Tab-separated table of C-alpha atoms in Angstrom:
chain	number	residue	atom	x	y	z
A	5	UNK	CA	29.249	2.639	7.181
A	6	UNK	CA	27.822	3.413	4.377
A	7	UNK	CA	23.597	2.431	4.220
A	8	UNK	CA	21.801	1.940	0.802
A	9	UNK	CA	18.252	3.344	1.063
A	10	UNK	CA	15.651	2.355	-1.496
A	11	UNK	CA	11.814	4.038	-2.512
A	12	UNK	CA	9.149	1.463	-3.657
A	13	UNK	CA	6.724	4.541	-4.142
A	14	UNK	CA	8.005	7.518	-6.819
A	15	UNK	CA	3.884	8.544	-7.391
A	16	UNK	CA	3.026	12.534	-6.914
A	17	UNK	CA	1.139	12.760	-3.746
A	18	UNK	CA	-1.582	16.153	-4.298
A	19	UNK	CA	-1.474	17.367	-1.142
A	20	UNK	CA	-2.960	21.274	-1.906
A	21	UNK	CA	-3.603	23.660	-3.889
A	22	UNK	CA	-3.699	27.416	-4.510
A	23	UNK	CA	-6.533	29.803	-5.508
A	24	UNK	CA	-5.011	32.919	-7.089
A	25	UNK	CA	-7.050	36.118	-5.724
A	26	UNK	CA	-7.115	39.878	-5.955
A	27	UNK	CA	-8.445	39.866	-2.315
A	28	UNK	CA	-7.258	36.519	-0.634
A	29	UNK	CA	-8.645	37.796	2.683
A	30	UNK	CA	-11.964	38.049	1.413
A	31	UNK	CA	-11.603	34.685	-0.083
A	32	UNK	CA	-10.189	33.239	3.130
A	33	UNK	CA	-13.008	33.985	5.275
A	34	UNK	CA	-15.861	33.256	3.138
A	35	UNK	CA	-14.371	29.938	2.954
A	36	UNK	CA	-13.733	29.586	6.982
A	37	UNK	CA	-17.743	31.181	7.208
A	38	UNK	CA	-19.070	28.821	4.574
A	39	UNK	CA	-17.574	25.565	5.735
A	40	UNK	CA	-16.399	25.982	9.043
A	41	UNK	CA	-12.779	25.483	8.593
A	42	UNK	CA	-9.649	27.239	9.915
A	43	UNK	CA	-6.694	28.614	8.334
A	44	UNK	CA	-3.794	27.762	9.849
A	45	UNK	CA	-0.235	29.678	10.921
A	46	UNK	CA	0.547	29.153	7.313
A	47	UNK	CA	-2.747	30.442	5.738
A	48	UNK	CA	-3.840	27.632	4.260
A	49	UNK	CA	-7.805	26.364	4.969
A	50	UNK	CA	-7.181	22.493	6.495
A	51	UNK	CA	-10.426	20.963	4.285
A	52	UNK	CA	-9.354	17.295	5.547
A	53	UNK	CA	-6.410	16.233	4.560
A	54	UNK	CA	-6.062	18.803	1.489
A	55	UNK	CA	-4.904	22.270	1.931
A	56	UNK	CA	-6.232	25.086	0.210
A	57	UNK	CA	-4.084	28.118	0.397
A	58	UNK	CA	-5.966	32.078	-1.323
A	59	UNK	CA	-3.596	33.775	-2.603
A	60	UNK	CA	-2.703	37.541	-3.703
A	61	UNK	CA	-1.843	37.146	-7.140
A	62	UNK	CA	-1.870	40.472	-9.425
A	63	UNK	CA	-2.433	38.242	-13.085
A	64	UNK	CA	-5.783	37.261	-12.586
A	65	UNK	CA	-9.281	38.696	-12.870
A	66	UNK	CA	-11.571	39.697	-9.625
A	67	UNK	CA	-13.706	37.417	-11.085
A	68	UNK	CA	-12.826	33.975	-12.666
A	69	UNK	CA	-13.756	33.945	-15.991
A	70	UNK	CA	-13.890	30.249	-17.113
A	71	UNK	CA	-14.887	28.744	-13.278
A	72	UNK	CA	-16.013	25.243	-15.242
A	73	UNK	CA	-11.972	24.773	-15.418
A	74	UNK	CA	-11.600	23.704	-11.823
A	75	UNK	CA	-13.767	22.847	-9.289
A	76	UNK	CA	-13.722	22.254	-6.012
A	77	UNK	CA	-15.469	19.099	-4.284
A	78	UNK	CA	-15.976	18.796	-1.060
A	79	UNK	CA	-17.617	15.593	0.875
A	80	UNK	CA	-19.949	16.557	3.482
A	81	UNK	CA	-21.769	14.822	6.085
A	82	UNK	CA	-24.870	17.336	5.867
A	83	UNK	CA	-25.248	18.633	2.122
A	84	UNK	CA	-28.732	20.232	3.292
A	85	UNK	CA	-26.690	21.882	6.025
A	86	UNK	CA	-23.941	22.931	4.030
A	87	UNK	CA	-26.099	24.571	1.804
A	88	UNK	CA	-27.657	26.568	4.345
A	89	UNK	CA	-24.334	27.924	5.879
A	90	UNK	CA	-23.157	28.567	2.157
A	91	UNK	CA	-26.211	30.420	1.871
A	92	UNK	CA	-25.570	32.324	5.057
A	93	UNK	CA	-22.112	33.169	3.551
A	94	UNK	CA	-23.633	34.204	0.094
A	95	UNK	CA	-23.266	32.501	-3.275
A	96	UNK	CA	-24.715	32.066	-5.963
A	97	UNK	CA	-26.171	28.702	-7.579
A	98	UNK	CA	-24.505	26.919	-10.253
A	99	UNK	CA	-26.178	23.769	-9.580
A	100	UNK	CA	-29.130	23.573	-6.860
A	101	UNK	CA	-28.957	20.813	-4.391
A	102	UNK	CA	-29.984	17.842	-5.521
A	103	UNK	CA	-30.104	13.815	-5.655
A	104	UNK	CA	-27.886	12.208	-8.384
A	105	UNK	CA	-27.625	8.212	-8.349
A	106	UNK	CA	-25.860	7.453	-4.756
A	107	UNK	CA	-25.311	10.884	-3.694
A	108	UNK	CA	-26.781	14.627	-2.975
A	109	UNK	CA	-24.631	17.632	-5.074
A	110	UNK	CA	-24.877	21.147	-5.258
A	111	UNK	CA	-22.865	23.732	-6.685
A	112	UNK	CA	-22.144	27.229	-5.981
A	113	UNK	CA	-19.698	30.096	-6.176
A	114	UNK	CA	-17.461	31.395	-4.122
A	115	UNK	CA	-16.526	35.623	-3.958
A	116	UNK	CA	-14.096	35.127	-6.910
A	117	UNK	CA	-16.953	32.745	-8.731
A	118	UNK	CA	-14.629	29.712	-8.523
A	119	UNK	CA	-17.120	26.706	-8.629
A	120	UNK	CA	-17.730	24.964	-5.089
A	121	UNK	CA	-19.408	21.614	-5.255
A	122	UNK	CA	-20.588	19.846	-2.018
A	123	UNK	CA	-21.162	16.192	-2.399
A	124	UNK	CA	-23.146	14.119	0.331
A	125	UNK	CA	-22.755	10.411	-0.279
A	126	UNK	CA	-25.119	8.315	0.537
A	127	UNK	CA	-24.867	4.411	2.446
A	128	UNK	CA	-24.497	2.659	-1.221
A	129	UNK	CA	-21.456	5.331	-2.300
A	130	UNK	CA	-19.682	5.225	0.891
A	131	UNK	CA	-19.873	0.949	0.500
A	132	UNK	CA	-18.463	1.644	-2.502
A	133	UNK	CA	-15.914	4.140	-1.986
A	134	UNK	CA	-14.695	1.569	0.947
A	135	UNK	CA	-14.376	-1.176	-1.268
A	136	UNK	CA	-12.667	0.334	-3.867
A	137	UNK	CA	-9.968	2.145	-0.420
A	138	UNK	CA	-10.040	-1.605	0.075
A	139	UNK	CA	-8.494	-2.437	-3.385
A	140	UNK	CA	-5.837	0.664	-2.808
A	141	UNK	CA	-4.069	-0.614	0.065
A	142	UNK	CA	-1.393	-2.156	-1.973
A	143	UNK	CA	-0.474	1.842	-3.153
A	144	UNK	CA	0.171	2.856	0.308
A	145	UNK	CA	3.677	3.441	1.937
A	146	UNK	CA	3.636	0.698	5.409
A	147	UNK	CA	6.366	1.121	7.922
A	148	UNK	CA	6.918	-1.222	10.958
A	149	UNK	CA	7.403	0.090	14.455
A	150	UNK	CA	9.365	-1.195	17.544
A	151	UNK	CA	9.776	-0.435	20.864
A	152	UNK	CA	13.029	1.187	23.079
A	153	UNK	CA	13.083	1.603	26.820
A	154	UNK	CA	14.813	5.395	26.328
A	155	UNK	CA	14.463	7.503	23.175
A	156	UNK	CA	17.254	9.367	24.105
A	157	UNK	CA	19.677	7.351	23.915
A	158	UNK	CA	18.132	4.928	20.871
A	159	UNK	CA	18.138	8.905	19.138
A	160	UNK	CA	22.159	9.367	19.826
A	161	UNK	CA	22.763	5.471	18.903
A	162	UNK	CA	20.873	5.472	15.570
A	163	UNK	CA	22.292	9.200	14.529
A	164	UNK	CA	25.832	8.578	15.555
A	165	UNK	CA	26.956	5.120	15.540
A	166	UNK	CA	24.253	3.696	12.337
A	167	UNK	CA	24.162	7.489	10.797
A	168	UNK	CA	20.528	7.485	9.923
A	169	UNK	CA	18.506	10.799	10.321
A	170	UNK	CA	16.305	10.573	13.218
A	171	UNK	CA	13.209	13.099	14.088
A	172	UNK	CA	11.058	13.071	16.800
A	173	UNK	CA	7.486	13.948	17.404
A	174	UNK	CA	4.946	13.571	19.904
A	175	UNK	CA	7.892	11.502	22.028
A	176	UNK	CA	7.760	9.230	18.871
A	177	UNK	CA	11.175	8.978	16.876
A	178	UNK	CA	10.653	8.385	13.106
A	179	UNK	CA	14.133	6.552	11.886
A	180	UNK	CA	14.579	7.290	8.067
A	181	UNK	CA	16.543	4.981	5.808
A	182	UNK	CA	15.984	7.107	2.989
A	183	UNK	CA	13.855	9.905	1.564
A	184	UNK	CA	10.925	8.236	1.900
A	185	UNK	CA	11.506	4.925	4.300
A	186	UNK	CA	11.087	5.116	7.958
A	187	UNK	CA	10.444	3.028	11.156
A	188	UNK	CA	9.428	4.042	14.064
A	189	UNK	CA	10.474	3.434	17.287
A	190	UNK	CA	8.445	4.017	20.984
A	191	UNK	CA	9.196	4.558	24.377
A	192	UNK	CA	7.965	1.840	26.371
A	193	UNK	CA	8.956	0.930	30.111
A	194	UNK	CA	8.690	-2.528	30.837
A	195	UNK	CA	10.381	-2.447	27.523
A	196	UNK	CA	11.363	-6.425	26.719
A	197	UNK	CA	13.354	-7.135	23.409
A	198	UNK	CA	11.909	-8.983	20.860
A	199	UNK	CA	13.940	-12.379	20.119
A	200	UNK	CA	14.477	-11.851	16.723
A	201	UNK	CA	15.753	-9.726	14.105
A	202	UNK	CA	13.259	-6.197	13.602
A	203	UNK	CA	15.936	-4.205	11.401
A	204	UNK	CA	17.616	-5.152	8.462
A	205	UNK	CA	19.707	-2.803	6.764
A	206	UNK	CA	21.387	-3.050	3.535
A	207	UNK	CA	24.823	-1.686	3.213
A	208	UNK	CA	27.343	-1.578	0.428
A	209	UNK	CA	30.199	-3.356	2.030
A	210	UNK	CA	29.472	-5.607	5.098
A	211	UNK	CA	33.363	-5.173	6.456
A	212	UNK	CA	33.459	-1.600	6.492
A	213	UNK	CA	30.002	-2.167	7.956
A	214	UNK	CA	31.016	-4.223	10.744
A	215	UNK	CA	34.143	-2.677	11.229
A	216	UNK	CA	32.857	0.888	12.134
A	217	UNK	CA	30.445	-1.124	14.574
A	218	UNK	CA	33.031	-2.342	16.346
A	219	UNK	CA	35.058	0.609	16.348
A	220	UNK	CA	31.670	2.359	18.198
A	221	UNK	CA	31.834	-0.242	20.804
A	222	UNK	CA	29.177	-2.436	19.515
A	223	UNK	CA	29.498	-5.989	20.007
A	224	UNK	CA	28.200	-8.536	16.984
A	225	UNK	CA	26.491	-11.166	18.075
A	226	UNK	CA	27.364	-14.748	17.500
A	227	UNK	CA	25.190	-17.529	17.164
A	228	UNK	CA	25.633	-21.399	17.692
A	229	UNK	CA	25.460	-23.354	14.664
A	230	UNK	CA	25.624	-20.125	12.386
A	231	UNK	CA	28.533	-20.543	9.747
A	232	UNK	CA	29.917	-16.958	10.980
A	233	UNK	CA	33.856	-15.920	10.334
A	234	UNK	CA	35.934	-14.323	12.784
A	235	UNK	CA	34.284	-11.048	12.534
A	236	UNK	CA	30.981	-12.143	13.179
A	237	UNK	CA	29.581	-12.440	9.361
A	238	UNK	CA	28.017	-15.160	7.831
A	239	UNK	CA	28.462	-15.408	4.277
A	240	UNK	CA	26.859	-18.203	3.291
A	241	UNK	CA	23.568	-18.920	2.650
A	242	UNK	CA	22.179	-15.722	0.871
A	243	UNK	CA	23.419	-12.239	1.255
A	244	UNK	CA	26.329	-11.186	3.645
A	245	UNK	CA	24.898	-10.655	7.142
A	246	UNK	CA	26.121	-9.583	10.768
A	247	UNK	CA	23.494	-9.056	13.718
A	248	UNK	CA	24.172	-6.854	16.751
A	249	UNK	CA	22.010	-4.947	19.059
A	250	UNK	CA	20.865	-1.038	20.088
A	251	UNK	CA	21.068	-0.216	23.307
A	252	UNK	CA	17.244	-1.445	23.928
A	253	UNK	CA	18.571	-4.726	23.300
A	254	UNK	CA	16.433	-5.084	19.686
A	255	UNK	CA	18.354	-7.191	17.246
A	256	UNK	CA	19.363	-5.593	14.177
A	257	UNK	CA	21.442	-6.559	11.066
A	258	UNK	CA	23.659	-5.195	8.478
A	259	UNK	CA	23.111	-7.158	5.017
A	260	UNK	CA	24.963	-7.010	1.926
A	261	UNK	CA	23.344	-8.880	-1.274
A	262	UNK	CA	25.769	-10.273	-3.473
Protein backbone atom coordinates (compact mmCIF):
# COMPACT_ATOMS: atom_id res chain seq x y z
CA UNK A 1 0.00 0.00 0.00
CA UNK A 2 1.55 2.68 -0.95
CA UNK A 3 0.66 6.18 1.47
CA UNK A 4 1.18 9.76 0.04
CA UNK A 5 2.45 12.03 2.84
CA UNK A 6 2.25 15.79 2.45
CA UNK A 7 4.16 19.02 4.56
CA UNK A 8 2.02 22.24 4.90
CA UNK A 9 5.11 23.81 6.79
CA UNK A 10 8.73 23.94 4.66
CA UNK A 11 9.89 27.24 7.14
CA UNK A 12 13.57 26.84 8.91
CA UNK A 13 12.88 26.27 12.49
CA UNK A 14 16.29 28.04 14.60
CA UNK A 15 16.55 25.77 17.09
CA UNK A 16 20.51 26.64 18.35
CA UNK A 17 23.37 27.91 17.84
CA UNK A 18 27.15 27.67 18.27
CA UNK A 19 29.72 29.99 19.90
CA UNK A 20 33.16 29.23 18.44
CA UNK A 21 35.83 29.34 21.46
CA UNK A 22 39.50 28.82 22.15
CA UNK A 23 38.45 27.57 25.66
CA UNK A 24 34.75 26.25 25.39
CA UNK A 25 35.03 25.01 28.98
CA UNK A 26 35.64 28.27 30.27
CA UNK A 27 32.85 29.56 28.21
CA UNK A 28 30.54 26.76 29.32
CA UNK A 29 30.64 27.43 32.88
CA UNK A 30 30.56 31.07 33.01
CA UNK A 31 27.43 30.67 31.19
CA UNK A 32 25.93 27.75 33.63
CA UNK A 33 27.40 30.36 36.75
CA UNK A 34 25.90 33.45 35.18
CA UNK A 35 22.45 32.20 34.34
CA UNK A 36 21.89 29.17 36.08
CA UNK A 37 21.54 26.79 33.29
CA UNK A 38 22.84 23.26 32.61
CA UNK A 39 24.60 21.74 29.83
CA UNK A 40 23.35 18.75 28.87
CA UNK A 41 24.87 15.02 27.76
CA UNK A 42 25.40 16.76 24.51
CA UNK A 43 27.10 20.01 25.78
CA UNK A 44 24.83 22.28 24.80
CA UNK A 45 23.42 25.10 27.61
CA UNK A 46 19.27 24.40 27.48
CA UNK A 47 18.45 28.53 27.64
CA UNK A 48 14.57 27.62 27.07
CA UNK A 49 13.83 26.19 24.20
CA UNK A 50 17.17 27.35 22.30
CA UNK A 51 20.37 25.55 22.63
CA UNK A 52 23.56 27.10 22.85
CA UNK A 53 26.41 24.78 22.25
CA UNK A 54 30.70 26.53 23.08
CA UNK A 55 32.69 25.21 20.98
CA UNK A 56 36.61 24.51 20.42
CA UNK A 57 37.22 26.06 17.27
CA UNK A 58 41.06 26.88 16.34
CA UNK A 59 39.98 30.00 13.56
CA UNK A 60 38.90 32.42 15.88
CA UNK A 61 40.36 34.99 18.26
CA UNK A 62 40.39 34.53 22.33
CA UNK A 63 38.63 37.49 22.15
CA UNK A 64 35.79 38.45 19.68
CA UNK A 65 36.72 41.23 17.86
CA UNK A 66 33.50 42.72 16.32
CA UNK A 67 30.96 41.38 19.43
CA UNK A 68 28.17 44.11 17.97
CA UNK A 69 27.76 41.24 15.12
CA UNK A 70 25.71 38.92 17.26
CA UNK A 71 24.16 39.15 20.33
CA UNK A 72 22.65 37.19 22.56
CA UNK A 73 19.13 38.04 24.27
CA UNK A 74 17.92 36.48 26.88
CA UNK A 75 14.30 37.13 28.66
CA UNK A 76 14.47 37.10 32.28
CA UNK A 77 12.07 37.19 34.98
CA UNK A 78 14.54 39.21 37.38
CA UNK A 79 16.86 41.58 35.18
CA UNK A 80 18.06 43.21 38.65
CA UNK A 81 18.85 39.64 39.67
CA UNK A 82 20.43 38.60 36.66
CA UNK A 83 22.64 41.31 36.80
CA UNK A 84 23.83 40.54 40.09
CA UNK A 85 24.68 36.81 39.35
CA UNK A 86 26.36 38.11 36.01
CA UNK A 87 28.22 40.26 38.19
CA UNK A 88 29.13 37.43 40.51
CA UNK A 89 30.37 35.58 37.35
CA UNK A 90 32.35 38.69 36.05
CA UNK A 91 31.69 40.82 32.98
CA UNK A 92 32.05 43.68 31.87
CA UNK A 93 29.30 46.42 30.91
CA UNK A 94 28.35 47.15 27.49
CA UNK A 95 25.15 48.60 28.38
CA UNK A 96 24.18 49.19 32.23
CA UNK A 97 20.83 48.04 33.32
CA UNK A 98 18.31 50.09 32.52
CA UNK A 99 14.49 51.02 31.62
CA UNK A 100 13.73 51.33 27.84
CA UNK A 101 9.90 51.86 26.83
CA UNK A 102 8.13 48.43 28.14
CA UNK A 103 11.11 46.70 29.30
CA UNK A 104 14.49 46.67 31.59
CA UNK A 105 17.97 45.78 29.32
CA UNK A 106 21.39 45.42 30.11
CA UNK A 107 24.27 44.29 28.33
CA UNK A 108 27.42 42.64 29.14
CA UNK A 109 30.22 40.37 28.03
CA UNK A 110 30.87 37.14 28.36
CA UNK A 111 34.87 35.54 28.79
CA UNK A 112 35.24 35.62 24.95
CA UNK A 113 33.48 39.37 24.96
CA UNK A 114 30.52 38.04 22.94
CA UNK A 115 27.67 40.57 23.83
CA UNK A 116 24.99 39.16 26.43
CA UNK A 117 21.83 41.17 26.66
CA UNK A 118 19.21 40.39 29.40
CA UNK A 119 15.82 41.74 28.70
CA UNK A 120 13.05 41.95 31.53
CA UNK A 121 9.67 42.73 30.03
CA UNK A 122 7.43 44.41 31.70
CA UNK A 123 3.15 43.77 32.08
CA UNK A 124 2.52 46.09 28.78
CA UNK A 125 5.39 43.95 26.60
CA UNK A 126 4.36 40.64 27.75
CA UNK A 127 0.38 41.83 26.66
CA UNK A 128 1.91 42.49 23.71
CA UNK A 129 4.15 39.76 22.97
CA UNK A 130 0.84 37.50 23.76
CA UNK A 131 -1.15 39.15 21.34
CA UNK A 132 1.04 39.18 18.67
CA UNK A 133 1.78 34.64 19.82
CA UNK A 134 -1.96 35.09 19.41
CA UNK A 135 -1.76 36.23 15.70
CA UNK A 136 1.04 33.26 15.07
CA UNK A 137 -1.02 30.37 15.74
CA UNK A 138 -1.91 29.89 12.18
CA UNK A 139 2.26 29.18 11.60
CA UNK A 140 2.23 26.34 13.92
CA UNK A 141 2.32 22.56 12.96
CA UNK A 142 -1.31 20.94 14.92
CA UNK A 143 -1.63 17.23 15.07
CA UNK A 144 -4.75 15.36 16.41
CA UNK A 145 -4.50 12.57 18.93
CA UNK A 146 -6.62 9.40 19.63
CA UNK A 147 -6.85 6.88 21.95
CA UNK A 148 -5.94 2.73 21.80
CA UNK A 149 -6.61 0.28 24.58
CA UNK A 150 -2.84 -1.44 23.93
CA UNK A 151 0.08 0.39 22.31
CA UNK A 152 1.60 -2.66 21.59
CA UNK A 153 -0.28 -4.01 19.43
CA UNK A 154 -1.73 -0.48 17.69
CA UNK A 155 2.58 -0.16 17.29
CA UNK A 156 2.82 -3.73 15.28
CA UNK A 157 -0.65 -2.89 13.37
CA UNK A 158 0.31 0.62 12.17
CA UNK A 159 4.18 -0.51 11.30
CA UNK A 160 3.29 -3.72 9.61
CA UNK A 161 -0.02 -3.92 8.12
CA UNK A 162 -0.46 0.40 7.23
CA UNK A 163 3.61 0.71 6.99
CA UNK A 164 3.87 4.02 8.72
CA UNK A 165 6.93 4.69 11.04
CA UNK A 166 5.88 4.60 14.53
CA UNK A 167 8.06 5.94 17.73
CA UNK A 168 7.25 5.89 21.09
CA UNK A 169 7.93 8.07 24.04
CA UNK A 170 6.85 8.52 27.43
CA UNK A 171 4.25 5.35 26.62
CA UNK A 172 2.99 7.84 23.91
CA UNK A 173 3.31 6.53 20.18
CA UNK A 174 3.83 9.38 17.64
CA UNK A 175 2.42 7.84 14.10
CA UNK A 176 4.22 9.73 11.18
CA UNK A 177 2.66 10.08 7.76
CA UNK A 178 5.51 11.85 6.53
CA UNK A 179 8.60 13.83 7.48
CA UNK A 180 6.91 16.17 9.27
CA UNK A 181 3.05 14.85 9.92
CA UNK A 182 2.18 12.86 12.90
CA UNK A 183 -0.74 11.76 15.19
CA UNK A 184 -0.60 10.53 18.19
CA UNK A 185 -2.11 7.85 19.73
CA UNK A 186 -2.62 6.98 23.87
CA UNK A 187 -3.07 4.20 25.97
CA UNK A 188 -6.25 4.41 27.63
CA UNK A 189 -8.20 1.50 29.51
CA UNK A 190 -11.72 1.90 29.46
CA UNK A 191 -10.69 2.66 25.97
CA UNK A 192 -14.27 3.16 23.88
CA UNK A 193 -14.00 3.84 20.02
CA UNK A 194 -15.04 6.87 18.70
CA UNK A 195 -18.08 6.42 16.10
CA UNK A 196 -16.60 8.03 13.39
CA UNK A 197 -13.81 8.28 11.12
CA UNK A 198 -10.28 9.83 13.14
CA UNK A 199 -7.75 8.79 10.23
CA UNK A 200 -7.81 9.51 6.79
CA UNK A 201 -5.08 8.54 4.71
CA UNK A 202 -4.39 9.31 1.21
CA UNK A 203 -2.99 6.65 -0.96
CA UNK A 204 -2.09 6.44 -4.60
CA UNK A 205 -4.26 3.61 -5.68
CA UNK A 206 -7.30 2.68 -3.46
CA UNK A 207 -7.28 -1.21 -4.90
CA UNK A 208 -3.87 -1.98 -4.16
CA UNK A 209 -4.83 -0.15 -0.97
CA UNK A 210 -7.60 -2.27 -0.05
CA UNK A 211 -6.26 -5.24 -1.39
CA UNK A 212 -3.11 -5.49 0.88
CA UNK A 213 -5.73 -4.80 3.79
CA UNK A 214 -7.41 -7.64 3.14
CA UNK A 215 -4.59 -9.73 2.47
CA UNK A 216 -3.44 -8.64 6.39
CA UNK A 217 -6.68 -9.89 7.62
CA UNK A 218 -8.41 -6.66 7.93
CA UNK A 219 -11.95 -6.54 7.30
CA UNK A 220 -13.52 -3.20 5.39
CA UNK A 221 -16.35 -2.08 6.72
CA UNK A 222 -19.62 -1.71 4.96
CA UNK A 223 -22.18 0.67 5.52
CA UNK A 224 -26.04 0.73 4.77
CA UNK A 225 -27.04 3.12 2.25
CA UNK A 226 -23.29 3.80 1.19
CA UNK A 227 -22.94 3.31 -2.71
CA UNK A 228 -19.86 0.81 -1.93
CA UNK A 229 -18.69 -1.98 -4.73
CA UNK A 230 -17.87 -5.38 -3.95
CA UNK A 231 -14.66 -4.58 -2.35
CA UNK A 232 -15.89 -2.27 0.03
CA UNK A 233 -15.07 1.23 -1.91
CA UNK A 234 -17.23 3.88 -2.60
CA UNK A 235 -16.45 5.80 -5.53
CA UNK A 236 -18.84 8.15 -5.82
CA UNK A 237 -19.34 11.19 -4.31
CA UNK A 238 -15.76 12.75 -4.00
CA UNK A 239 -12.54 10.91 -3.77
CA UNK A 240 -12.22 7.02 -3.69
CA UNK A 241 -12.71 5.83 -0.10
CA UNK A 242 -12.73 2.45 1.98
CA UNK A 243 -13.07 2.51 5.95
CA UNK A 244 -11.84 -0.30 8.20
CA UNK A 245 -10.67 -0.45 11.70
CA UNK A 246 -7.22 -0.96 14.05
CA UNK A 247 -7.36 -3.26 16.44
CA UNK A 248 -8.71 -0.51 19.11
CA UNK A 249 -11.67 -0.51 17.08
CA UNK A 250 -10.97 3.43 15.75
CA UNK A 251 -12.29 3.88 12.27
CA UNK A 252 -9.88 4.72 9.72
CA UNK A 253 -9.91 5.25 5.90
CA UNK A 254 -7.87 4.92 2.87
CA UNK A 255 -8.75 7.85 0.28
CA UNK A 256 -7.72 8.34 -3.15
CA UNK A 257 -8.59 11.91 -4.83
CA UNK A 258 -9.30 11.70 -8.32
Amino acid sequence: MTIRSRTTNDTPQLSSMLLGSTDPTRLRDWYVEAFGVRANEFSFLELGSFWVMPDGRDDVSATNPEPGRVVLNLNVPDAKAAVARMDTAGTTWVAPLEERHEAWFATGTDPDGNYVQVIEGKPEMDKTMRAAARKDWRNTKPFCGFAVNDTAVATTFYTDVLGLDVTEEYGLLAIWLGADDFVLAYPKEDHVPAQHTILNIPVDDIDDAVDSLVEAGVEILRYDGMPQDDKGIMRENGPDIAWFTDPAGNVLSVLHEK
